[in-house]
Coordinates of C-alpha atoms in Angstrom, one line a residue:
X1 CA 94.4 -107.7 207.4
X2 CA 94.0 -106.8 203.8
X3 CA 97.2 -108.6 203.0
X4 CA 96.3 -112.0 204.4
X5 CA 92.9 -111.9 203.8
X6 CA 95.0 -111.7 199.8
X7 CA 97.3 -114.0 200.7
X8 CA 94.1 -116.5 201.4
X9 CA 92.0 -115.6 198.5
X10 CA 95.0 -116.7 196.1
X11 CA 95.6 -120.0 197.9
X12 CA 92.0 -120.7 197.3
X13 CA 92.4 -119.8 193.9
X14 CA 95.6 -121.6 193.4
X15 CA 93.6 -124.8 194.8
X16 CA 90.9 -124.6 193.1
X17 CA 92.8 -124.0 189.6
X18 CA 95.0 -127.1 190.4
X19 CA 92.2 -128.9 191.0
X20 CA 90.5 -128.3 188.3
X21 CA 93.7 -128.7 185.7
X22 CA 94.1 -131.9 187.0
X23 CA 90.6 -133.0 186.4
X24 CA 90.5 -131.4 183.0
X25 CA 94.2 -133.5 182.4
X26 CA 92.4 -136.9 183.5
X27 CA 89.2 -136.3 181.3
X28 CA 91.5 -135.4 178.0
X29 CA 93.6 -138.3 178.6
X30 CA 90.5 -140.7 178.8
X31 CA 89.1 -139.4 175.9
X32 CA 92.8 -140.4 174.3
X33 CA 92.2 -143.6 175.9
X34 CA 88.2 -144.1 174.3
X35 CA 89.6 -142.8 171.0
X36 CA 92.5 -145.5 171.1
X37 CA 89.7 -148.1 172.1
X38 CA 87.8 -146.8 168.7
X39 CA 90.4 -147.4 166.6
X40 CA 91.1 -151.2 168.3
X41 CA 87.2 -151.5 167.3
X42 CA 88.2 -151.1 163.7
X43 CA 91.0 -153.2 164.0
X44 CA 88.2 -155.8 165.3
X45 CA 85.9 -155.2 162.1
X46 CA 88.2 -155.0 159.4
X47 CA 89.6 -158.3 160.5
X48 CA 86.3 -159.2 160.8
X49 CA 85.5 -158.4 157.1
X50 CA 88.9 -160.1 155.7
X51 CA 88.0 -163.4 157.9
X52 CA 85.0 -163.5 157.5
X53 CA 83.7 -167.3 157.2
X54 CA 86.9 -168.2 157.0
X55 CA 88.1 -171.9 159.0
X56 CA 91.8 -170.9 159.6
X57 CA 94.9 -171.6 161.5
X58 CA 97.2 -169.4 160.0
X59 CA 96.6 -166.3 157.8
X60 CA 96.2 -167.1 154.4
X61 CA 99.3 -164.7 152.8
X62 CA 96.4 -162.4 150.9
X63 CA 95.0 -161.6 154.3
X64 CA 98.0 -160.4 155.5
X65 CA 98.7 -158.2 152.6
X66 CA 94.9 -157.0 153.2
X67 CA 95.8 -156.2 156.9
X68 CA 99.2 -154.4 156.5
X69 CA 97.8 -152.2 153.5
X70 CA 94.5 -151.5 156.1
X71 CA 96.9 -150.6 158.6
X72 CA 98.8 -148.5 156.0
X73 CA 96.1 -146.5 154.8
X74 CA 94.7 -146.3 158.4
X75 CA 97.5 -145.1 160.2
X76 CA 97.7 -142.0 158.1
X77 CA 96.5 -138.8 159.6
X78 CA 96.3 -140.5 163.1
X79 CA 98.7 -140.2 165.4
X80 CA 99.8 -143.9 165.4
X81 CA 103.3 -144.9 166.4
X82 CA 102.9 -148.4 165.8
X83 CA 100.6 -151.2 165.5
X84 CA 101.4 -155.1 166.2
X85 CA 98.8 -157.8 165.0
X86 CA 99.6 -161.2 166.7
X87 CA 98.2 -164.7 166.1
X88 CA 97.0 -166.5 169.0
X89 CA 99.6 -167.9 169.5
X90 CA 101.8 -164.7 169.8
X91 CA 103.6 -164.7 165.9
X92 CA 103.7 -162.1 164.2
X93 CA 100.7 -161.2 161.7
X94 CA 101.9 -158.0 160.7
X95 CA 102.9 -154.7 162.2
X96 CA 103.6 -150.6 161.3
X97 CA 105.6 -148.7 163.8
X98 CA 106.8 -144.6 162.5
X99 CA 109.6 -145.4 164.8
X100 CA 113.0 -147.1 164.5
X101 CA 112.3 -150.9 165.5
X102 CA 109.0 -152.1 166.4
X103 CA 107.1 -153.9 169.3
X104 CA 108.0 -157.2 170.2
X105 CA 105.2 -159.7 170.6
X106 CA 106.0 -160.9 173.9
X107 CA 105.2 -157.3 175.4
X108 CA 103.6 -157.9 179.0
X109 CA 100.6 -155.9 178.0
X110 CA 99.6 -157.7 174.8
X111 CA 100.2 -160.9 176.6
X112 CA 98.3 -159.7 179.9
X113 CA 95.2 -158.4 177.5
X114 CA 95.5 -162.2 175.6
X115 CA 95.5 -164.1 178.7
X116 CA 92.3 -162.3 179.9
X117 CA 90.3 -161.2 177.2
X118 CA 89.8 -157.6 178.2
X119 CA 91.1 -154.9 176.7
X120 CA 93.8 -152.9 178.9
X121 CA 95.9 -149.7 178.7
X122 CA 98.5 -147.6 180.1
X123 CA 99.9 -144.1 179.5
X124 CA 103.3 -143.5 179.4
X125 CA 104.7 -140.1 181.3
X126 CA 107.7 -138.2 182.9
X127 CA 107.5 -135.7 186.0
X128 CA 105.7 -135.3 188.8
X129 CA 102.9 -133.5 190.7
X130 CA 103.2 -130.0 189.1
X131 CA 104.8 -130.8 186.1
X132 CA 103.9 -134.2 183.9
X133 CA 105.2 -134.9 180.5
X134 CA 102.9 -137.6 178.6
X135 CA 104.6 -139.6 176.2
X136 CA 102.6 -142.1 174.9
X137 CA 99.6 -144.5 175.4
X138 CA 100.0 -148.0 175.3
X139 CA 96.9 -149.9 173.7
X140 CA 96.5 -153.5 174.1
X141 CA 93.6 -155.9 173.1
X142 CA 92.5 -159.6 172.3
X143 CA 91.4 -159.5 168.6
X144 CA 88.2 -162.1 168.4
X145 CA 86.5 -164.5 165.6
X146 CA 83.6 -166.1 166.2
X147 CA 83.6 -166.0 169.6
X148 CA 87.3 -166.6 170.6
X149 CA 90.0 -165.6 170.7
X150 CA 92.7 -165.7 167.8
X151 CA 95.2 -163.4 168.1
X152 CA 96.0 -159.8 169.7
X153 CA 96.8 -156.3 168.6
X154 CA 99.1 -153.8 170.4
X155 CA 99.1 -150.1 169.4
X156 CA 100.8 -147.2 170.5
X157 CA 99.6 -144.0 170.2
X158 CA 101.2 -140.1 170.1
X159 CA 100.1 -138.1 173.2
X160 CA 101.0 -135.0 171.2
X161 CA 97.6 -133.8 171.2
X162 CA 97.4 -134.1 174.7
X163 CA 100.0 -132.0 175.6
X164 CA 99.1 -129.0 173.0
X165 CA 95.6 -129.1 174.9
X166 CA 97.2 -129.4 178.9
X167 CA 99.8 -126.5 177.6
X168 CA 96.8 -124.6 176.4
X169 CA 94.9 -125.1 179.6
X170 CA 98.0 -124.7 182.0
X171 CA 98.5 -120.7 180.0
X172 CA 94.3 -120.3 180.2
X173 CA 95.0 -121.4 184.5
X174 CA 98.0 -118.7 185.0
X175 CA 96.3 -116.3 182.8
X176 CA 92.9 -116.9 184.9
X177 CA 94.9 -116.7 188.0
X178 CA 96.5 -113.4 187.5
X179 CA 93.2 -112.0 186.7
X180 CA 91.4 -113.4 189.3
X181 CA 93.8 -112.3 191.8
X182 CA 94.0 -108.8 190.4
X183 CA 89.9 -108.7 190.3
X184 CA 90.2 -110.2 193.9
X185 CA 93.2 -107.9 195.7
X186 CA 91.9 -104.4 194.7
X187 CA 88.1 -104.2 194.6
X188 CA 88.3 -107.0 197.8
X189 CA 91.4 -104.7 199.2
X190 CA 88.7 -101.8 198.2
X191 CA 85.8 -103.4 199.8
X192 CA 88.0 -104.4 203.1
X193 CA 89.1 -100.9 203.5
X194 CA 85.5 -99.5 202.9
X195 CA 83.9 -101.9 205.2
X196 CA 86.3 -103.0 207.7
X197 CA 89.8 -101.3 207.8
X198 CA 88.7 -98.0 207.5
X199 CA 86.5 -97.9 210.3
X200 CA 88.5 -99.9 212.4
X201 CA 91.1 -97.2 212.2
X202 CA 88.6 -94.6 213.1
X203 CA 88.4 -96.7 216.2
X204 CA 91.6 -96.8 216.9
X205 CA 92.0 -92.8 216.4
X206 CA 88.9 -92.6 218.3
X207 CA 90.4 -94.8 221.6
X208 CA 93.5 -92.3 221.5
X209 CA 92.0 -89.4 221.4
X210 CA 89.1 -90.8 224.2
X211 CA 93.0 -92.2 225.7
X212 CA 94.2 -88.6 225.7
X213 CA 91.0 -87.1 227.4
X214 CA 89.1 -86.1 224.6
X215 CA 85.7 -87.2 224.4
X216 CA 84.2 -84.9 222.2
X217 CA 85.1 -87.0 219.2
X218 CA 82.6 -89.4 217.5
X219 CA 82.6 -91.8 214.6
X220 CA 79.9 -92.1 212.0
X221 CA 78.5 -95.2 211.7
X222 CA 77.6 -95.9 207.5
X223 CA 76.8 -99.4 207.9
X224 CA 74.3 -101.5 210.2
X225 CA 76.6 -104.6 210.1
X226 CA 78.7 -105.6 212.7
X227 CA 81.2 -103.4 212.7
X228 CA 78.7 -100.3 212.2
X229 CA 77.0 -101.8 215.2
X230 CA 80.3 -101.7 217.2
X231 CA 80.6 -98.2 216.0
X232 CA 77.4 -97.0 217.7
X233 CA 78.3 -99.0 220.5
X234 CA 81.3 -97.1 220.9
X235 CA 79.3 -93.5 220.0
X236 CA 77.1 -94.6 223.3
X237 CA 80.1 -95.7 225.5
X238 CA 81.8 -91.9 224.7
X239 CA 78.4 -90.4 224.9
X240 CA 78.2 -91.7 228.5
X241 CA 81.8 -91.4 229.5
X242 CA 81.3 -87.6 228.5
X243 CA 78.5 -87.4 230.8
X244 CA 80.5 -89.4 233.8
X245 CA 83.2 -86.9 233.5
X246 CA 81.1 -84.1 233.8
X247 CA 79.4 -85.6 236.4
X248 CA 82.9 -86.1 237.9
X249 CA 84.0 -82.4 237.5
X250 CA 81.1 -81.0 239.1
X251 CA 81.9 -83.6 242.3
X252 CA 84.9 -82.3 242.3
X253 CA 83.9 -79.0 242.1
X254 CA 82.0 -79.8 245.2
X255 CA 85.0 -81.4 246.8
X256 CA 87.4 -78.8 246.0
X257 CA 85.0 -76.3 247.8
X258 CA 84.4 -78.7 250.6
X259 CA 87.7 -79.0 250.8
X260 CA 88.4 -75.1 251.2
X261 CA 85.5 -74.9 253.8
X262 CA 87.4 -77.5 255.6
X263 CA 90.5 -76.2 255.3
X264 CA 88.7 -73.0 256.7
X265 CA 87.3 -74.5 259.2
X266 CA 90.7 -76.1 260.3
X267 CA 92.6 -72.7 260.2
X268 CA 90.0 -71.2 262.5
X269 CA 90.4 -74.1 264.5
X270 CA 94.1 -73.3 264.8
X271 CA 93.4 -69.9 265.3
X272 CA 90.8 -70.6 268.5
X273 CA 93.2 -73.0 270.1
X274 CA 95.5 -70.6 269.4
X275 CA 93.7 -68.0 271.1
X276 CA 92.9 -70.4 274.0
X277 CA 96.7 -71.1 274.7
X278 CA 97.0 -66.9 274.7
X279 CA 94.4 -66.5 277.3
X280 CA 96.0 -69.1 279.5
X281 CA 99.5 -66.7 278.9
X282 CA 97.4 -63.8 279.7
X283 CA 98.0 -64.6 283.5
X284 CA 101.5 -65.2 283.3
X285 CA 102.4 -62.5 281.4
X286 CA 100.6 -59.8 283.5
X287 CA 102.1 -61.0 286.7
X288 CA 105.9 -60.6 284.6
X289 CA 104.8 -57.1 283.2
X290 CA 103.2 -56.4 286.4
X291 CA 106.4 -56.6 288.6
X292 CA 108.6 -54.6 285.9
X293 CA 105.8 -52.0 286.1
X294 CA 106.0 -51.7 289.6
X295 CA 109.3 -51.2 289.6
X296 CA 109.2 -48.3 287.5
X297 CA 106.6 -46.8 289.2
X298 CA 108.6 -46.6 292.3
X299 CA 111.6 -45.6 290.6
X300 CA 109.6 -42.6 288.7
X301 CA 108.3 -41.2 292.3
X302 CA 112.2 -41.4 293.4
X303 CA 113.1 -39.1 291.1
X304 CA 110.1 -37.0 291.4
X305 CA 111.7 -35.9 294.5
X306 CA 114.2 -32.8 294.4
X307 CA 116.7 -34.1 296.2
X308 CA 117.4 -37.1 294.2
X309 CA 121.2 -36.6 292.8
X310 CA 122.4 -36.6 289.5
X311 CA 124.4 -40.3 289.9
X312 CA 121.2 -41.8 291.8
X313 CA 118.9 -40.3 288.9
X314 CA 120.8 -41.5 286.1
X315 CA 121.1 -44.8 288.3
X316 CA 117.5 -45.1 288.1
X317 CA 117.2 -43.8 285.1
X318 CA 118.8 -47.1 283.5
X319 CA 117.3 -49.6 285.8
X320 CA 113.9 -48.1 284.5
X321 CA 115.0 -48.9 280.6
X322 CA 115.9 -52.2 282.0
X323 CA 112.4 -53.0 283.5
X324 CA 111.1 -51.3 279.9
X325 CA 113.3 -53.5 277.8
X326 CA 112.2 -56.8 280.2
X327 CA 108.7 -55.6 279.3
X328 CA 109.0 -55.3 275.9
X329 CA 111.1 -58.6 275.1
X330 CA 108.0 -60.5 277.2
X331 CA 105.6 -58.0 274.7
X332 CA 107.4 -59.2 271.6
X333 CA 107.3 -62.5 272.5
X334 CA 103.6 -62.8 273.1
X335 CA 102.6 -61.1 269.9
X336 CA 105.4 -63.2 267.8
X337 CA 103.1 -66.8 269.5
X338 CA 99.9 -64.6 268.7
X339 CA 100.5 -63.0 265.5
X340 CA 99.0 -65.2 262.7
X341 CA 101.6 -66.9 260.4
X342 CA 100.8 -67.7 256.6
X343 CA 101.1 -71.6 256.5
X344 CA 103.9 -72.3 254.5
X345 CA 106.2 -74.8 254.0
X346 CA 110.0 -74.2 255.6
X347 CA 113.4 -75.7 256.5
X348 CA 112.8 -75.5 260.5
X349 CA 115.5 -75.8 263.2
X350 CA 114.1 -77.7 265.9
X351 CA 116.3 -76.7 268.6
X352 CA 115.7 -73.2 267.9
X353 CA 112.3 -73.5 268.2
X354 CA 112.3 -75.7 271.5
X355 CA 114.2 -73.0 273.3
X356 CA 112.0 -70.1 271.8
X357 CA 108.7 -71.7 273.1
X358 CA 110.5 -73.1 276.6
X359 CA 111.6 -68.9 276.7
X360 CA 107.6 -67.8 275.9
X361 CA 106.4 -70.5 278.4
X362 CA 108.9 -69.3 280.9
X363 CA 106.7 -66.9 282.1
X364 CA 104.1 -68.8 283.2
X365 CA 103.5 -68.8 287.0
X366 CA 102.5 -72.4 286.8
X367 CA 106.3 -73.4 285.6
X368 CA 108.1 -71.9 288.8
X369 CA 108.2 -75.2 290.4
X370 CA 108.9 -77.2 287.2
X371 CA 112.8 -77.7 286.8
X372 CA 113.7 -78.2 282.9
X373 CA 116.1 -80.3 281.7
X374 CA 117.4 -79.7 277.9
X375 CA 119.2 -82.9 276.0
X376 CA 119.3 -81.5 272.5
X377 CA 121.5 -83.1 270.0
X378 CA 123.8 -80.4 268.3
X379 CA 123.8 -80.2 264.5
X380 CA 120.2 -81.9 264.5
X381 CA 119.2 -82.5 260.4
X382 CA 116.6 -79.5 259.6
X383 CA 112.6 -80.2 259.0
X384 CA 110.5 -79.7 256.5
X385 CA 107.4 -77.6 258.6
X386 CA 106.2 -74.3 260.0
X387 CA 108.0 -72.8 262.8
X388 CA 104.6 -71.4 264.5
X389 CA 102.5 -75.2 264.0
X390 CA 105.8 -76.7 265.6
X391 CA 105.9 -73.9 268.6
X392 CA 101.8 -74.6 268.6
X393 CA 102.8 -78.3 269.0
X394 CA 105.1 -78.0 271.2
X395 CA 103.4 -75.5 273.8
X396 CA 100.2 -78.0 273.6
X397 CA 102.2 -80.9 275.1
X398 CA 104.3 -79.1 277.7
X399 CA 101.4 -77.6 278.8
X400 CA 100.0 -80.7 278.9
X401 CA 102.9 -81.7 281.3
X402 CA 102.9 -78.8 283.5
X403 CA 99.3 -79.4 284.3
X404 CA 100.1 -83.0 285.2
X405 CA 102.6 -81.9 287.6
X406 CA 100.8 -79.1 289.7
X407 CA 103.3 -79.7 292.8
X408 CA 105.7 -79.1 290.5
X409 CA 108.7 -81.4 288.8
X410 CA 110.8 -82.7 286.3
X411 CA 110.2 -81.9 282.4
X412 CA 112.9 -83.4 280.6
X413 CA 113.0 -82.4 276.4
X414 CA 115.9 -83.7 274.3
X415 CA 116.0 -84.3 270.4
X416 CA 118.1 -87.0 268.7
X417 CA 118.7 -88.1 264.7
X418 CA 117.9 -91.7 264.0
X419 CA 117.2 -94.3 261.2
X420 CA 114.6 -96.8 261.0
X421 CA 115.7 -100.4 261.7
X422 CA 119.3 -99.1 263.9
X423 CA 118.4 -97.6 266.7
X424 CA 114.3 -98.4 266.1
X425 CA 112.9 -101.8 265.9
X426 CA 109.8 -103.3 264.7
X427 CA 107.3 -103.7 261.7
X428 CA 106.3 -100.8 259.2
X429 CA 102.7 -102.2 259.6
X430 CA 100.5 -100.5 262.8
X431 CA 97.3 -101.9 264.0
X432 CA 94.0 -99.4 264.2
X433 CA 92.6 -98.6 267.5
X434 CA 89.2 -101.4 268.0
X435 CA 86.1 -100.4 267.9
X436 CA 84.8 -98.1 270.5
X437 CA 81.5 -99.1 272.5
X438 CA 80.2 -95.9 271.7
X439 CA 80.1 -96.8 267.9
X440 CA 76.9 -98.0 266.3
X441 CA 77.0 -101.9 265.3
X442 CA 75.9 -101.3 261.6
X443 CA 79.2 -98.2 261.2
X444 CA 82.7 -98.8 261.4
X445 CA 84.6 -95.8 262.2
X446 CA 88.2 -97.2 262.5
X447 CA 89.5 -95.7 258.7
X448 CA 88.6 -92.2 260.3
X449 CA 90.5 -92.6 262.9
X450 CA 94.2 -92.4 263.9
X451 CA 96.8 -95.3 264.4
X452 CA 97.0 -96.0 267.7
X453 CA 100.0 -93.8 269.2
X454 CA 100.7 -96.1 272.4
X455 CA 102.0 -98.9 269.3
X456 CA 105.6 -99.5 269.3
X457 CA 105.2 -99.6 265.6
X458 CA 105.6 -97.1 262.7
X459 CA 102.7 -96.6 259.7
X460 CA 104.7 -94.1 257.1
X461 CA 108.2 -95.0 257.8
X462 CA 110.7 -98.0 256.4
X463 CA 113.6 -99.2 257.7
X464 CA 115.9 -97.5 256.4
X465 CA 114.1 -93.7 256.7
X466 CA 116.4 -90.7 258.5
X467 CA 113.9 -89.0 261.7
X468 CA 114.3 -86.6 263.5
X469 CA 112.9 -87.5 267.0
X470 CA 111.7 -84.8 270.0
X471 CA 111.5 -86.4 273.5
X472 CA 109.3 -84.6 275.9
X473 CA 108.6 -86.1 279.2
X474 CA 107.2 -85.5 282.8
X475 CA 106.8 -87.3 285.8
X476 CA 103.3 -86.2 286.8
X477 CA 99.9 -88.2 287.3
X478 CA 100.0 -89.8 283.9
X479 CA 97.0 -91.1 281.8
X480 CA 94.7 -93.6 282.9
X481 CA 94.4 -96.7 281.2
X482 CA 90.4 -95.9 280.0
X483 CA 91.6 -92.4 278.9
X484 CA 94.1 -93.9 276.6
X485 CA 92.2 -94.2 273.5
X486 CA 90.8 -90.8 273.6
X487 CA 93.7 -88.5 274.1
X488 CA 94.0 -87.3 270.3
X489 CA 90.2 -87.1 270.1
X490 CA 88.7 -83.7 269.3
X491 CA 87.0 -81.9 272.3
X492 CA 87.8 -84.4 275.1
X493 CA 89.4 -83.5 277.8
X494 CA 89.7 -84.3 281.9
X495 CA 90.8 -81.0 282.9
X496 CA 88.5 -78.4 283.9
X497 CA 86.8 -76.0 281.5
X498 CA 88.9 -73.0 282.3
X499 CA 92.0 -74.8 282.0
X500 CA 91.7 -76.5 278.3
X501 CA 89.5 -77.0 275.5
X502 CA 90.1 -80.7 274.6
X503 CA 91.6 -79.6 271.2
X504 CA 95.4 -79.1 271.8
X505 CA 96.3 -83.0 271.0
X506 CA 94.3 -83.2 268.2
X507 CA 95.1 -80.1 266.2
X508 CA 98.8 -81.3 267.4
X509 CA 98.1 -84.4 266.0
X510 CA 96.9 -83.2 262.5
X511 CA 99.9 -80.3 262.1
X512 CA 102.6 -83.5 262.7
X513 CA 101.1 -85.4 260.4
X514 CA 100.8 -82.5 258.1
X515 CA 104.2 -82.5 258.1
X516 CA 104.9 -86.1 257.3
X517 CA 105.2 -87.4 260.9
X518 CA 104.0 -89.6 263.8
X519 CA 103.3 -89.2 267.7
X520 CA 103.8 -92.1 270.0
X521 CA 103.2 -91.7 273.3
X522 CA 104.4 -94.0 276.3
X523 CA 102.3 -93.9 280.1
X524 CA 101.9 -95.4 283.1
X525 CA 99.2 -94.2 285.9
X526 CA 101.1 -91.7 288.6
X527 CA 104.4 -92.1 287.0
X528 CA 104.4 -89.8 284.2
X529 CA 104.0 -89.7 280.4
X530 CA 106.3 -89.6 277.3
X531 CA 105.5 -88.3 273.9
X532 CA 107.8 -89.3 271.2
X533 CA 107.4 -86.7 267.9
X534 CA 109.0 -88.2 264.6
X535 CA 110.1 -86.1 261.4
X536 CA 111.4 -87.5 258.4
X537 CA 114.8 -85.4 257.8
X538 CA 114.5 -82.2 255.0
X539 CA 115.9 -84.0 251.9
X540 CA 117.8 -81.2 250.0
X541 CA 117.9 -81.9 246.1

């Protein structure tokens, strides 16, 4: 800024000294031009003395002497080159040139003043708009006697003068130049920097600072012009984006511990459904440790007896740690689905834990009529999850699809490895569920809820994505076409109270898509139902 704002101030100055050279070189060179018209004057009166009353059509010889010793003593001390007197009609009077040679009568000037009567001139120069070398000026004039005229003079004058002067001035206009432009570039660069630069670089170091998250820093403002103004302008903006980001820290102080209430909340959530799937075990695995423990009751009063054998007792004897180790595998079990888990993130094998939850559910008397059918793909791709929230998952829906089979039938679970856009079709883009007619008319609750899981279409996976996909379907009463919407909603249910608490889907819901994945589910009204669980693959880096 400081160097074109320089730049500009000696352009100006380099203009405006041009300028005014130029008009100082035309005023000396009309002065040169009055003072040549002076000495035509004399000229004019000496003839006029030498003539005077005088009838004539030639001059008398004396008057010529007169004129050539006037022109003599005249030209000396003067810068006169030469001087031609002509009659009228153009002969030679008499002349005086310094130079070699002399001036012809017939020059176009003299003849061009003659003709006319005026007096005319013309300077004589070399060059061109910067640089101009005068040479001469050219003088030319009637020459009058009592009222006409009678001959002409022609004088030529040294521009000598003129040039010592325009040197003179041309040293005075670099000399000014280089002092104006020192004056000019340091106290203006001075000035600039104090008034302009200076803070504008404070504003700049301010903005990175403020850029960089501190917004403690301010500038002081030692001016009330404009850019002092900006500078309190910019104190005010910091001021209040210091008290927007404490405004925002203590919002997200209040999120953060919202957050953690939530997340409370959730985990006890968990835990109750949990606790809810354990009481509905609690049947199942009493009638299994039941029958053990009747077994080894009977066994026990066999060998109370005295007459049991040695073979027969250590007969019984083992099939008593057999019906011990059936109870304690169907103990171990229950406390490993029971036993809270810390929720962290794992590679999981989903096969493994398919056949560990269909070996926990096993026990159930509600599965003896339900005939299981495995299709799991071998060397599935791991998942990135928690083996308990999967097992949680799982146990939720199969559940689910024993209790829509209670005459018993077919549960068929298989897993499979796919990619997006081979063996799956269809857009990336899902449509939300409508609105319900339950929800006000001024509130739209559709961002709160989830995508609608009976859409053939993915919302977090691109062609292109590796899944990892868990089949599990029955052929019981299936879901009515009312209840569709519903399913994953918290709380709702159409079993009876003892038999579920309207949770398992959702909490299902939220763990798979804590893990990055999707549930679509696929139903028809007394044929059965089909829920389709994606993962994206464990990328190892």
């Amino acid at each position: 800024m400081v160097v074109n704002i320089s730049l500009l101030m000696l352009v100006a100055i380099f203009l405006i000294g041009f300028t005014t050279l130029r008009a100082n070189e035309k005023h000396i060179l009309q002065a040169k031009i009055r003072n040549c018209e002076i000495m035509v004057q004399d000229f004019q009166t000496i003839l006029d003395l030498l003539l005077e009353r005088r009838e004539f059509e030639a001059f008398p010889s004396p008057a010529k002497k007169a004129i050539e010793d006037f022109i003599q003593v005249y030209g000396k001390g003067r810068p006169l080159l030469s001087v031609t007197l002509v009659d009228r009609d153009k002969r030679l009077i008499a002349s005086h040139s310094v130079l070699k040679g002399g001036r012809s009568p017939e020059h176009p000037l003299l003849q061009s003043a003659m003709n006319t009567g005026t007096l005319l001139s013309k300077v004589e120069k070399e060059g061109g708009l910067f640089t101009r070398d005068y040479k001469k000026v050219v003088i030319a004039s009637p020459l009058w006697f009592q009222g006409r005229v009678f001959g002409g003079v022609l004088m030529e004058v040294s521009t000598e003068d003129v040039m010592r002067q325009l040197i003179e001035y041309q040293r005075m206009f670099l000399l000014l130049i280089v002092l104006d432009s020192f004056v000019l570039v340091i106290f203006g660069s001075f000035l600039l920097s104090r008034v302009l630069v200076n803070p504008l670089k404070d504003l700049v170091r301010l903005t990175q600072r403020i850029s960089q998250g501190d917004l403690d820093q301010t500038i002081e403002a030692n001016s009330n012009n404009e850019i002092g103004q900006l500078v309190q302008s910019f104190n005010r903006m910091t001021e209040q984006l210091r008290e927007k980001q404490k405004k925002i820290e203590i919002h997200l102080q209040s999120l953060e511990l919202a957050n953690a209430k939530l997340k409370q909340t959730q985990e006890e959530l968990l835990r109750t459904e949990k606790l809810a799937s354990i009481g509905r075990f609690a049947a199942g695995v009493a009638h299994e440790v039941g029958n053990p423990l009747g077994s080894i009751l009977g066994y026990t009063n066999i060998l109370a007896r005295e007459d049991a054998t040695k073979e027969e007792i250590r007969d019984y004897t083992k099939r008593i740690e057999k019906e011990i180790e059936r109870i304690n595998r169907i103990v171990k079990e229950l406390l490993n689905f029971a036993r809270p888990s810390k929720l962290e993130v794992q590679e999981v094998d989903v096969n493994r834990v398919i056949e560990e939850t269909l070996s926990l559910l096993s026990y159930q008397k509600s599965f003896r009529n339900i005939e299981t059918q495995l299709s799991l793909q071998p060397d599935l791709p791991r998942i990135s999850g928690n083996e308990s929230q999967l097992s949680q998952v799982l146990i939720n829906i199969i559940m689910n699809a024993v209790d829509a089979m209670p005459e018993g039938g077919v549960l068929k679970i298989g897993t499979e490895e796919l990619i997006v856009g081979k063996e799956m079709e269809g857009p990336v883009h899902l449509p939300y569920p409508p609105r319900r007619k339950d929800d006000p008319l001024e509130a739209d609750f559709s961002h709160l809820r989830s995508p609608d899981p009976f859409s053939l279409f993915f919302t977090k996976f691109s062609p292109g994505d590796q899944l990892v996909k868990i089949t599990i379907t029955d052929n019981g009463i299936g879901i009515k076409a009312e209840d569709k919407g519903r399913i994953f909603d918290p709380f709702f249910t159409t079993k009876d109270p003892d038999k579920g608490t309207g949770l398992g889907l959702s909490i299902s819901l939220r763990i798979v898509e804590s893990f990055g994945g999707e549930i679509k589910v696929k139903s028809e009204a007394a044929k059965g139902t089909t829920f389709e669980i994606y993962f994206p693959v464990l990328k190892r880096g």
